[in-house]
């Protein structure tokens, strides 16, 4: 399913790469690798570590992985289990200021470096993560 054109890292829409192309290029294995590389950094992080559920990191890993798979046109497990993503509402309990946003993006960009996904998909994901992380800021500073 094609749901509009994803943006490139430069913020422009790239008509050559659709969202379902991203899922096809990355696949379950690529998203699992990416999210695994992200969460491996979380417990040791001074800003993000305390925010995440220490007793349910595998659960958190699965929720983010399934969300990305769903968002980029793969099987809708996330929607089946969690319903509508409502990301702003679900992040409301966490204190997300500019510093937390920067840190989240930095850890995810390191995870992207490590996961070495197909370049077109990598570019779309970097733009998506930066935009979504900015959208989730819910505290000044
Ligand atoms: C801006 C910095 C961000 C912070 C500090 C943050 C923090 C968190 C925390 C602490 C959780 C709870 C973990 C869990 O139990 O699932 C969470 C969940 C989640 N986050 Fe974020 N997040 C950020 C950005 C993002 C971005 C950019 C995305 C999308 C790509 C995202 C997608 C999700 C999803 C899908 C969940 C699970 C929601 C659910 O179904 O409960 N987050 N986030």
PDB file of N, CA, C and O in Angstrom, residues 39-106:
ATOM      1  N   UNK A  39      17.958   0.009  21.051  1.00  0.00           N
ATOM      2  CA  UNK A  39      17.696  -0.324  22.452  1.00  0.00           C
ATOM      3  C   UNK A  39      18.937  -0.805  23.195  1.00  0.00           C
ATOM      4  O   UNK A  39      19.008  -0.681  24.411  1.00  0.00           O
ATOM      5  N   UNK A  40      19.922  -1.322  22.471  1.00  0.00           N
ATOM      6  CA  UNK A  40      21.165  -1.739  23.140  1.00  0.00           C
ATOM      7  C   UNK A  40      21.831  -0.542  23.815  1.00  0.00           C
ATOM      8  O   UNK A  40      22.541  -0.683  24.807  1.00  0.00           O
ATOM      9  N   UNK A  41      21.575   0.671  23.293  1.00  0.00           N
ATOM     10  CA  UNK A  41      22.207   1.875  23.851  1.00  0.00           C
ATOM     11  C   UNK A  41      21.391   2.521  24.974  1.00  0.00           C
ATOM     12  O   UNK A  41      21.896   3.378  25.690  1.00  0.00           O
ATOM     13  N   UNK A  42      20.103   2.148  25.059  1.00  0.00           N
ATOM     14  CA  UNK A  42      19.199   2.868  25.967  1.00  0.00           C
ATOM     15  C   UNK A  42      19.553   2.724  27.457  1.00  0.00           C
ATOM     16  O   UNK A  42      19.654   3.733  28.162  1.00  0.00           O
ATOM     17  N   UNK A  43      19.778   1.492  27.974  1.00  0.00           N
ATOM     18  CA  UNK A  43      19.975   1.371  29.427  1.00  0.00           C
ATOM     19  C   UNK A  43      21.157   2.194  29.937  1.00  0.00           C
ATOM     20  O   UNK A  43      21.107   2.716  31.044  1.00  0.00           O
ATOM     21  N   UNK A  44      22.201   2.345  29.130  1.00  0.00           N
ATOM     22  CA  UNK A  44      23.390   3.080  29.572  1.00  0.00           C
ATOM     23  C   UNK A  44      23.303   4.578  29.323  1.00  0.00           C
ATOM     24  O   UNK A  44      24.266   5.301  29.612  1.00  0.00           O
ATOM     25  N   UNK A  45      22.189   5.052  28.797  1.00  0.00           N
ATOM     26  CA  UNK A  45      22.091   6.475  28.449  1.00  0.00           C
ATOM     27  C   UNK A  45      21.557   7.286  29.638  1.00  0.00           C
ATOM     28  O   UNK A  45      20.516   6.943  30.205  1.00  0.00           O
ATOM     29  N   UNK A  46      22.248   8.380  29.961  1.00  0.00           N
ATOM     30  CA  UNK A  46      21.851   9.129  31.174  1.00  0.00           C
ATOM     31  C   UNK A  46      20.506   9.838  31.027  1.00  0.00           C
ATOM     32  O   UNK A  46      19.796  10.013  32.023  1.00  0.00           O
ATOM     33  N   UNK A  47      20.123  10.235  29.816  1.00  0.00           N
ATOM     34  CA  UNK A  47      18.816  10.906  29.653  1.00  0.00           C
ATOM     35  C   UNK A  47      17.706   9.883  29.389  1.00  0.00           C
ATOM     36  O   UNK A  47      16.662   9.894  30.030  1.00  0.00           O
ATOM     37  N   UNK A  48      17.942   9.002  28.425  1.00  0.00           N
ATOM     38  CA  UNK A  48      16.872   8.086  28.010  1.00  0.00           C
ATOM     39  C   UNK A  48      16.726   6.876  28.930  1.00  0.00           C
ATOM     40  O   UNK A  48      15.608   6.392  29.157  1.00  0.00           O
ATOM     41  N   UNK A  49      17.846   6.370  29.457  1.00  0.00           N
ATOM     42  CA  UNK A  49      17.813   5.161  30.280  1.00  0.00           C
ATOM     43  C   UNK A  49      16.708   5.189  31.344  1.00  0.00           C
ATOM     44  O   UNK A  49      15.881   4.268  31.407  1.00  0.00           O
ATOM     45  N   UNK A  50      16.656   6.257  32.150  1.00  0.00           N
ATOM     46  CA  UNK A  50      15.656   6.282  33.229  1.00  0.00           C
ATOM     47  C   UNK A  50      14.206   6.368  32.747  1.00  0.00           C
ATOM     48  O   UNK A  50      13.290   6.086  33.516  1.00  0.00           O
ATOM     49  N   UNK A  51      14.002   6.772  31.485  1.00  0.00           N
ATOM     50  CA  UNK A  51      12.617   6.934  31.005  1.00  0.00           C
ATOM     51  C   UNK A  51      11.974   5.610  30.608  1.00  0.00           C
ATOM     52  O   UNK A  51      10.764   5.459  30.647  1.00  0.00           O
ATOM     53  N   UNK A  52      12.805   4.670  30.158  1.00  0.00           N
ATOM     54  CA  UNK A  52      12.266   3.430  29.593  1.00  0.00           C
ATOM     55  C   UNK A  52      12.045   2.382  30.671  1.00  0.00           C
ATOM     56  O   UNK A  52      12.758   2.377  31.683  1.00  0.00           O
ATOM     57  N   UNK A  53      11.078   1.484  30.469  1.00  0.00           N
ATOM     58  CA  UNK A  53      10.780   0.463  31.488  1.00  0.00           C
ATOM     59  C   UNK A  53      11.905  -0.575  31.568  1.00  0.00           C
ATOM     60  O   UNK A  53      12.063  -1.393  30.671  1.00  0.00           O
ATOM     61  N   UNK A  54      12.706  -0.515  32.638  1.00  0.00           N
ATOM     62  CA  UNK A  54      13.864  -1.409  32.784  1.00  0.00           C
ATOM     63  C   UNK A  54      13.457  -2.876  32.765  1.00  0.00           C
ATOM     64  O   UNK A  54      14.204  -3.734  32.330  1.00  0.00           O
ATOM     65  N   UNK A  55      12.237  -3.157  33.267  1.00  0.00           N
ATOM     66  CA  UNK A  55      11.794  -4.550  33.359  1.00  0.00           C
ATOM     67  C   UNK A  55      11.078  -5.002  32.088  1.00  0.00           C
ATOM     68  O   UNK A  55      10.609  -6.132  32.015  1.00  0.00           O
ATOM     69  N   UNK A  56      10.966  -4.121  31.092  1.00  0.00           N
ATOM     70  CA  UNK A  56      10.260  -4.533  29.864  1.00  0.00           C
ATOM     71  C   UNK A  56      10.901  -3.943  28.610  1.00  0.00           C
ATOM     72  O   UNK A  56      10.211  -3.498  27.697  1.00  0.00           O
ATOM     73  N   UNK A  57      12.242  -3.950  28.574  1.00  0.00           N
ATOM     74  CA  UNK A  57      12.896  -3.433  27.365  1.00  0.00           C
ATOM     75  C   UNK A  57      12.586  -4.290  26.140  1.00  0.00           C
ATOM     76  O   UNK A  57      12.367  -3.750  25.055  1.00  0.00           O
ATOM     77  N   UNK A  58      12.523  -5.632  26.276  1.00  0.00           N
ATOM     78  CA  UNK A  58      12.152  -6.422  25.088  1.00  0.00           C
ATOM     79  C   UNK A  58      10.761  -6.051  24.574  1.00  0.00           C
ATOM     80  O   UNK A  58      10.518  -6.028  23.379  1.00  0.00           O
ATOM     81  N   UNK A  59       9.833  -5.744  25.505  1.00  0.00           N
ATOM     82  CA  UNK A  59       8.486  -5.322  25.100  1.00  0.00           C
ATOM     83  C   UNK A  59       8.538  -3.992  24.363  1.00  0.00           C
ATOM     84  O   UNK A  59       7.884  -3.814  23.330  1.00  0.00           O
ATOM     85  N   UNK A  60       9.338  -3.053  24.878  1.00  0.00           N
ATOM     86  CA  UNK A  60       9.464  -1.740  24.236  1.00  0.00           C
ATOM     87  C   UNK A  60      10.080  -1.894  22.843  1.00  0.00           C
ATOM     88  O   UNK A  60       9.667  -1.243  21.878  1.00  0.00           O
ATOM     89  N   UNK A  61      11.055  -2.786  22.747  1.00  0.00           N
ATOM     90  CA  UNK A  61      11.729  -3.041  21.471  1.00  0.00           C
ATOM     91  C   UNK A  61      10.714  -3.567  20.441  1.00  0.00           C
ATOM     92  O   UNK A  61      10.681  -3.120  19.297  1.00  0.00           O
ATOM     93  N   UNK A  62       9.881  -4.478  20.895  1.00  0.00           N
ATOM     94  CA  UNK A  62       8.871  -5.052  20.007  1.00  0.00           C
ATOM     95  C   UNK A  62       7.847  -3.987  19.575  1.00  0.00           C
ATOM     96  O   UNK A  62       7.457  -3.937  18.407  1.00  0.00           O
ATOM     97  N   UNK A  63       7.436  -3.114  20.502  1.00  0.00           N
ATOM     98  CA  UNK A  63       6.455  -2.079  20.141  1.00  0.00           C
ATOM     99  C   UNK A  63       7.014  -1.142  19.082  1.00  0.00           C
ATOM    100  O   UNK A  63       6.329  -0.820  18.108  1.00  0.00           O
ATOM    101  N   UNK A  64       8.260  -0.699  19.233  1.00  0.00           N
ATOM    102  CA  UNK A  64       8.847   0.215  18.241  1.00  0.00           C
ATOM    103  C   UNK A  64       9.053  -0.495  16.905  1.00  0.00           C
ATOM    104  O   UNK A  64       8.751   0.049  15.842  1.00  0.00           O
ATOM    105  N   UNK A  65       9.538  -1.724  16.958  1.00  0.00           N
ATOM    106  CA  UNK A  65       9.755  -2.492  15.727  1.00  0.00           C
ATOM    107  C   UNK A  65       8.427  -2.672  14.978  1.00  0.00           C
ATOM    108  O   UNK A  65       8.325  -2.368  13.782  1.00  0.00           O
ATOM    109  N   UNK A  66       7.390  -3.122  15.693  1.00  0.00           N
ATOM    110  CA  UNK A  66       6.102  -3.369  15.044  1.00  0.00           C
ATOM    111  C   UNK A  66       5.494  -2.071  14.507  1.00  0.00           C
ATOM    112  O   UNK A  66       4.856  -2.065  13.454  1.00  0.00           O
ATOM    113  N   UNK A  67       5.695  -0.970  15.248  1.00  0.00           N
ATOM    114  CA  UNK A  67       5.199   0.321  14.765  1.00  0.00           C
ATOM    115  C   UNK A  67       5.862   0.677  13.436  1.00  0.00           C
ATOM    116  O   UNK A  67       5.191   1.084  12.476  1.00  0.00           O
ATOM    117  N   UNK A  68       7.184   0.542  13.353  1.00  0.00           N
ATOM    118  CA  UNK A  68       7.894   0.918  12.120  1.00  0.00           C
ATOM    119  C   UNK A  68       7.479   0.028  10.952  1.00  0.00           C
ATOM    120  O   UNK A  68       7.266   0.508   9.835  1.00  0.00           O
ATOM    121  N   UNK A  69       7.340  -1.264  11.230  1.00  0.00           N
ATOM    122  CA  UNK A  69       6.910  -2.204  10.190  1.00  0.00           C
ATOM    123  C   UNK A  69       5.543  -1.774   9.641  1.00  0.00           C
ATOM    124  O   UNK A  69       5.325  -1.682   8.431  1.00  0.00           O
ATOM    125  N   UNK A  70       4.629  -1.458  10.552  1.00  0.00           N
ATOM    126  CA  UNK A  70       3.271  -1.038  10.189  1.00  0.00           C
ATOM    127  C   UNK A  70       3.303   0.297   9.432  1.00  0.00           C
ATOM    128  O   UNK A  70       2.691   0.459   8.370  1.00  0.00           O
ATOM    129  N   UNK A  71       4.058   1.244   9.961  1.00  0.00           N
ATOM    130  CA  UNK A  71       4.109   2.605   9.404  1.00  0.00           C
ATOM    131  C   UNK A  71       4.656   2.602   7.974  1.00  0.00           C
ATOM    132  O   UNK A  71       4.284   3.428   7.149  1.00  0.00           O
ATOM    133  N   UNK A  72       5.547   1.641   7.707  1.00  0.00           N
ATOM    134  CA  UNK A  72       6.152   1.594   6.371  1.00  0.00           C
ATOM    135  C   UNK A  72       5.561   0.494   5.497  1.00  0.00           C
ATOM    136  O   UNK A  72       6.200   0.037   4.558  1.00  0.00           O
ATOM    137  N   UNK A  73       4.319   0.113   5.821  1.00  0.00           N
ATOM    138  CA  UNK A  73       3.575  -0.719   4.879  1.00  0.00           C
ATOM    139  C   UNK A  73       3.707  -2.220   5.054  1.00  0.00           C
ATOM    140  O   UNK A  73       3.252  -2.980   4.204  1.00  0.00           O
ATOM    141  N   UNK A  74       4.322  -2.675   6.142  1.00  0.00           N
ATOM    142  CA  UNK A  74       4.409  -4.115   6.414  1.00  0.00           C
ATOM    143  C   UNK A  74       3.188  -4.579   7.184  1.00  0.00           C
ATOM    144  O   UNK A  74       2.200  -3.845   7.314  1.00  0.00           O
ATOM    145  N   UNK A  75       3.220  -5.806   7.722  1.00  0.00           N
ATOM    146  CA  UNK A  75       2.074  -6.346   8.463  1.00  0.00           C
ATOM    147  C   UNK A  75       1.654  -5.443   9.633  1.00  0.00           C
ATOM    148  O   UNK A  75       2.518  -4.930  10.352  1.00  0.00           O
ATOM    149  N   UNK A  76       0.332  -5.256   9.826  1.00  0.00           N
ATOM    150  CA  UNK A  76      -0.170  -4.299  10.827  1.00  0.00           C
ATOM    151  C   UNK A  76      -0.247  -4.842  12.241  1.00  0.00           C
ATOM    152  O   UNK A  76      -1.224  -4.618  12.951  1.00  0.00           O
ATOM    153  N   UNK A  77       0.784  -5.568  12.686  1.00  0.00           N
ATOM    154  CA  UNK A  77       0.752  -6.121  14.058  1.00  0.00           C
ATOM    155  C   UNK A  77       0.605  -5.024  15.100  1.00  0.00           C
ATOM    156  O   UNK A  77      -0.078  -5.182  16.091  1.00  0.00           O
ATOM    157  N   UNK A  78       1.298  -3.885  14.851  1.00  0.00           N
ATOM    158  CA  UNK A  78       1.217  -2.811  15.849  1.00  0.00           C
ATOM    159  C   UNK A  78      -0.231  -2.381  16.051  1.00  0.00           C
ATOM    160  O   UNK A  78      -0.720  -2.307  17.179  1.00  0.00           O
ATOM    161  N   UNK A  79      -0.937  -2.109  14.948  1.00  0.00           N
ATOM    162  CA  UNK A  79      -2.326  -1.626  15.041  1.00  0.00           C
ATOM    163  C   UNK A  79      -3.222  -2.677  15.691  1.00  0.00           C
ATOM    164  O   UNK A  79      -4.108  -2.339  16.482  1.00  0.00           O
ATOM    165  N   UNK A  80      -2.964  -3.942  15.378  1.00  0.00           N
ATOM    166  CA  UNK A  80      -3.781  -5.001  15.970  1.00  0.00           C
ATOM    167  C   UNK A  80      -3.602  -5.066  17.487  1.00  0.00           C
ATOM    168  O   UNK A  80      -4.554  -5.278  18.225  1.00  0.00           O
ATOM    169  N   UNK A  81      -2.365  -4.886  17.928  1.00  0.00           N
ATOM    170  CA  UNK A  81      -2.096  -5.026  19.372  1.00  0.00           C
ATOM    171  C   UNK A  81      -2.317  -3.741  20.155  1.00  0.00           C
ATOM    172  O   UNK A  81      -2.730  -3.786  21.308  1.00  0.00           O
ATOM    173  N   UNK A  82      -1.993  -2.604  19.540  1.00  0.00           N
ATOM    174  CA  UNK A  82      -1.972  -1.347  20.285  1.00  0.00           C
ATOM    175  C   UNK A  82      -3.003  -0.331  19.808  1.00  0.00           C
ATOM    176  O   UNK A  82      -3.165   0.701  20.432  1.00  0.00           O
ATOM    177  N   UNK A  83      -3.664  -0.605  18.674  1.00  0.00           N
ATOM    178  CA  UNK A  83      -4.640   0.358  18.149  1.00  0.00           C
ATOM    179  C   UNK A  83      -3.946   1.494  17.416  1.00  0.00           C
ATOM    180  O   UNK A  83      -2.811   1.347  16.956  1.00  0.00           O
ATOM    181  N   UNK A  84      -4.621   2.633  17.340  1.00  0.00           N
ATOM    182  CA  UNK A  84      -4.042   3.789  16.656  1.00  0.00           C
ATOM    183  C   UNK A  84      -2.782   4.235  17.401  1.00  0.00           C
ATOM    184  O   UNK A  84      -2.788   4.275  18.637  1.00  0.00           O
ATOM    185  N   UNK A  85      -1.705   4.573  16.689  1.00  0.00           N
ATOM    186  CA  UNK A  85      -0.452   4.906  17.398  1.00  0.00           C
ATOM    187  C   UNK A  85      -0.562   6.082  18.384  1.00  0.00           C
ATOM    188  O   UNK A  85       0.035   6.033  19.449  1.00  0.00           O
ATOM    189  N   UNK A  86      -1.309   7.136  18.058  1.00  0.00           N
ATOM    190  CA  UNK A  86      -1.457   8.294  18.966  1.00  0.00           C
ATOM    191  C   UNK A  86      -0.123   8.636  19.642  1.00  0.00           C
ATOM    192  O   UNK A  86      -0.019   8.693  20.868  1.00  0.00           O
ATOM    193  N   UNK A  87       0.895   8.856  18.840  1.00  0.00           N
ATOM    194  CA  UNK A  87       2.241   8.992  19.412  1.00  0.00           C
ATOM    195  C   UNK A  87       2.386  10.160  20.375  1.00  0.00           C
ATOM    196  O   UNK A  87       3.055  10.040  21.398  1.00  0.00           O
ATOM    197  N   UNK A  88       1.745  11.302  20.082  1.00  0.00           N
ATOM    198  CA  UNK A  88       1.872  12.456  21.012  1.00  0.00           C
ATOM    199  C   UNK A  88       1.274  12.083  22.374  1.00  0.00           C
ATOM    200  O   UNK A  88       1.883  12.321  23.408  1.00  0.00           O
ATOM    201  N   UNK A  89       0.096  11.478  22.340  1.00  0.00           N
ATOM    202  CA  UNK A  89      -0.557  11.111  23.602  1.00  0.00           C
ATOM    203  C   UNK A  89       0.263  10.063  24.350  1.00  0.00           C
ATOM    204  O   UNK A  89       0.452  10.153  25.570  1.00  0.00           O
ATOM    205  N   UNK A  90       0.793   9.082  23.629  1.00  0.00           N
ATOM    206  CA  UNK A  90       1.540   8.017  24.313  1.00  0.00           C
ATOM    207  C   UNK A  90       2.863   8.520  24.881  1.00  0.00           C
ATOM    208  O   UNK A  90       3.432   7.875  25.764  1.00  0.00           O
ATOM    209  N   UNK A  91       3.382   9.623  24.333  1.00  0.00           N
ATOM    210  CA  UNK A  91       4.628  10.169  24.864  1.00  0.00           C
ATOM    211  C   UNK A  91       4.400  11.251  25.920  1.00  0.00           C
ATOM    212  O   UNK A  91       5.360  11.744  26.510  1.00  0.00           O
ATOM    213  N   UNK A  92       3.146  11.597  26.154  1.00  0.00           N
ATOM    214  CA  UNK A  92       2.855  12.667  27.119  1.00  0.00           C
ATOM    215  C   UNK A  92       3.429  12.407  28.518  1.00  0.00           C
ATOM    216  O   UNK A  92       3.860  13.348  29.188  1.00  0.00           O
ATOM    217  N   UNK A  93       3.476  11.138  28.989  1.00  0.00           N
ATOM    218  CA  UNK A  93       4.031  10.908  30.339  1.00  0.00           C
ATOM    219  C   UNK A  93       5.533  11.171  30.432  1.00  0.00           C
ATOM    220  O   UNK A  93       6.073  11.230  31.536  1.00  0.00           O
ATOM    221  N   UNK A  94       6.229  11.281  29.280  1.00  0.00           N
ATOM    222  CA  UNK A  94       7.686  11.426  29.316  1.00  0.00           C
ATOM    223  C   UNK A  94       8.071  12.872  29.067  1.00  0.00           C
ATOM    224  O   UNK A  94       7.448  13.564  28.263  1.00  0.00           O
ATOM    225  N   UNK A  95       9.130  13.302  29.754  1.00  0.00           N
ATOM    226  CA  UNK A  95       9.580  14.679  29.641  1.00  0.00           C
ATOM    227  C   UNK A  95      10.485  14.788  28.416  1.00  0.00           C
ATOM    228  O   UNK A  95      11.667  14.471  28.473  1.00  0.00           O
ATOM    229  N   UNK A  96       9.898  15.221  27.296  1.00  0.00           N
ATOM    230  CA  UNK A  96      10.679  15.292  26.050  1.00  0.00           C
ATOM    231  C   UNK A  96      10.956  16.755  25.720  1.00  0.00           C
ATOM    232  O   UNK A  96      10.109  17.463  25.185  1.00  0.00           O
ATOM    233  N   UNK A  97      12.170  17.195  26.099  1.00  0.00           N
ATOM    234  CA  UNK A  97      12.600  18.546  25.739  1.00  0.00           C
ATOM    235  C   UNK A  97      13.602  18.429  24.581  1.00  0.00           C
ATOM    236  O   UNK A  97      13.817  17.323  24.049  1.00  0.00           O
ATOM    237  N   UNK A  98      14.197  19.558  24.212  1.00  0.00           N
ATOM    238  CA  UNK A  98      15.133  19.541  23.078  1.00  0.00           C
ATOM    239  C   UNK A  98      16.281  18.569  23.298  1.00  0.00           C
ATOM    240  O   UNK A  98      16.699  17.863  22.361  1.00  0.00           O
ATOM    241  N   UNK A  99      16.788  18.498  24.527  1.00  0.00           N
ATOM    242  CA  UNK A  99      17.936  17.625  24.809  1.00  0.00           C
ATOM    243  C   UNK A  99      17.553  16.152  24.664  1.00  0.00           C
ATOM    244  O   UNK A  99      18.323  15.349  24.121  1.00  0.00           O
ATOM    245  N   UNK A 100      16.362  15.794  25.140  1.00  0.00           N
ATOM    246  CA  UNK A 100      15.914  14.397  25.028  1.00  0.00           C
ATOM    247  C   UNK A 100      15.700  14.040  23.552  1.00  0.00           C
ATOM    248  O   UNK A 100      16.042  12.941  23.108  1.00  0.00           O
ATOM    249  N   UNK A 101      15.142  14.996  22.817  1.00  0.00           N
ATOM    250  CA  UNK A 101      14.919  14.773  21.374  1.00  0.00           C
ATOM    251  C   UNK A 101      16.247  14.556  20.642  1.00  0.00           C
ATOM    252  O   UNK A 101      16.400  13.627  19.862  1.00  0.00           O
ATOM    253  N   UNK A 102      17.233  15.425  20.943  1.00  0.00           N
ATOM    254  CA  UNK A 102      18.556  15.295  20.302  1.00  0.00           C
ATOM    255  C   UNK A 102      19.168  13.938  20.623  1.00  0.00           C
ATOM    256  O   UNK A 102      19.771  13.296  19.776  1.00  0.00           O
ATOM    257  N   UNK A 103      19.044  13.521  21.886  1.00  0.00           N
ATOM    258  CA  UNK A 103      19.658  12.269  22.303  1.00  0.00           C
ATOM    259  C   UNK A 103      19.011  11.076  21.615  1.00  0.00           C
ATOM    260  O   UNK A 103      19.685  10.162  21.141  1.00  0.00           O
ATOM    261  N   UNK A 104      17.662  11.109  21.537  1.00  0.00           N
ATOM    262  CA  UNK A 104      16.940  10.008  20.893  1.00  0.00           C
ATOM    263  C   UNK A 104      17.405   9.891  19.434  1.00  0.00           C
ATOM    264  O   UNK A 104      17.716   8.799  18.953  1.00  0.00           O
ATOM    265  N   UNK A 105      17.474  11.046  18.765  1.00  0.00           N
ATOM    266  CA  UNK A 105      17.869  11.036  17.351  1.00  0.00           C
ATOM    267  C   UNK A 105      19.319  10.559  17.219  1.00  0.00           C
ATOM    268  O   UNK A 105      19.642   9.770  16.327  1.00  0.00           O
ATOM    269  N   UNK A 106      20.189  10.989  18.141  1.00  0.00           N
ATOM    270  CA  UNK A 106      21.595  10.573  18.045  1.00  0.00           C
ATOM    271  C   UNK A 106      21.724   9.054  18.181  1.00  0.00           C
ATOM    272  O   UNK A 106      22.446   8.398  17.424  1.00  0.00           O
TER     273      UNK A 106
END
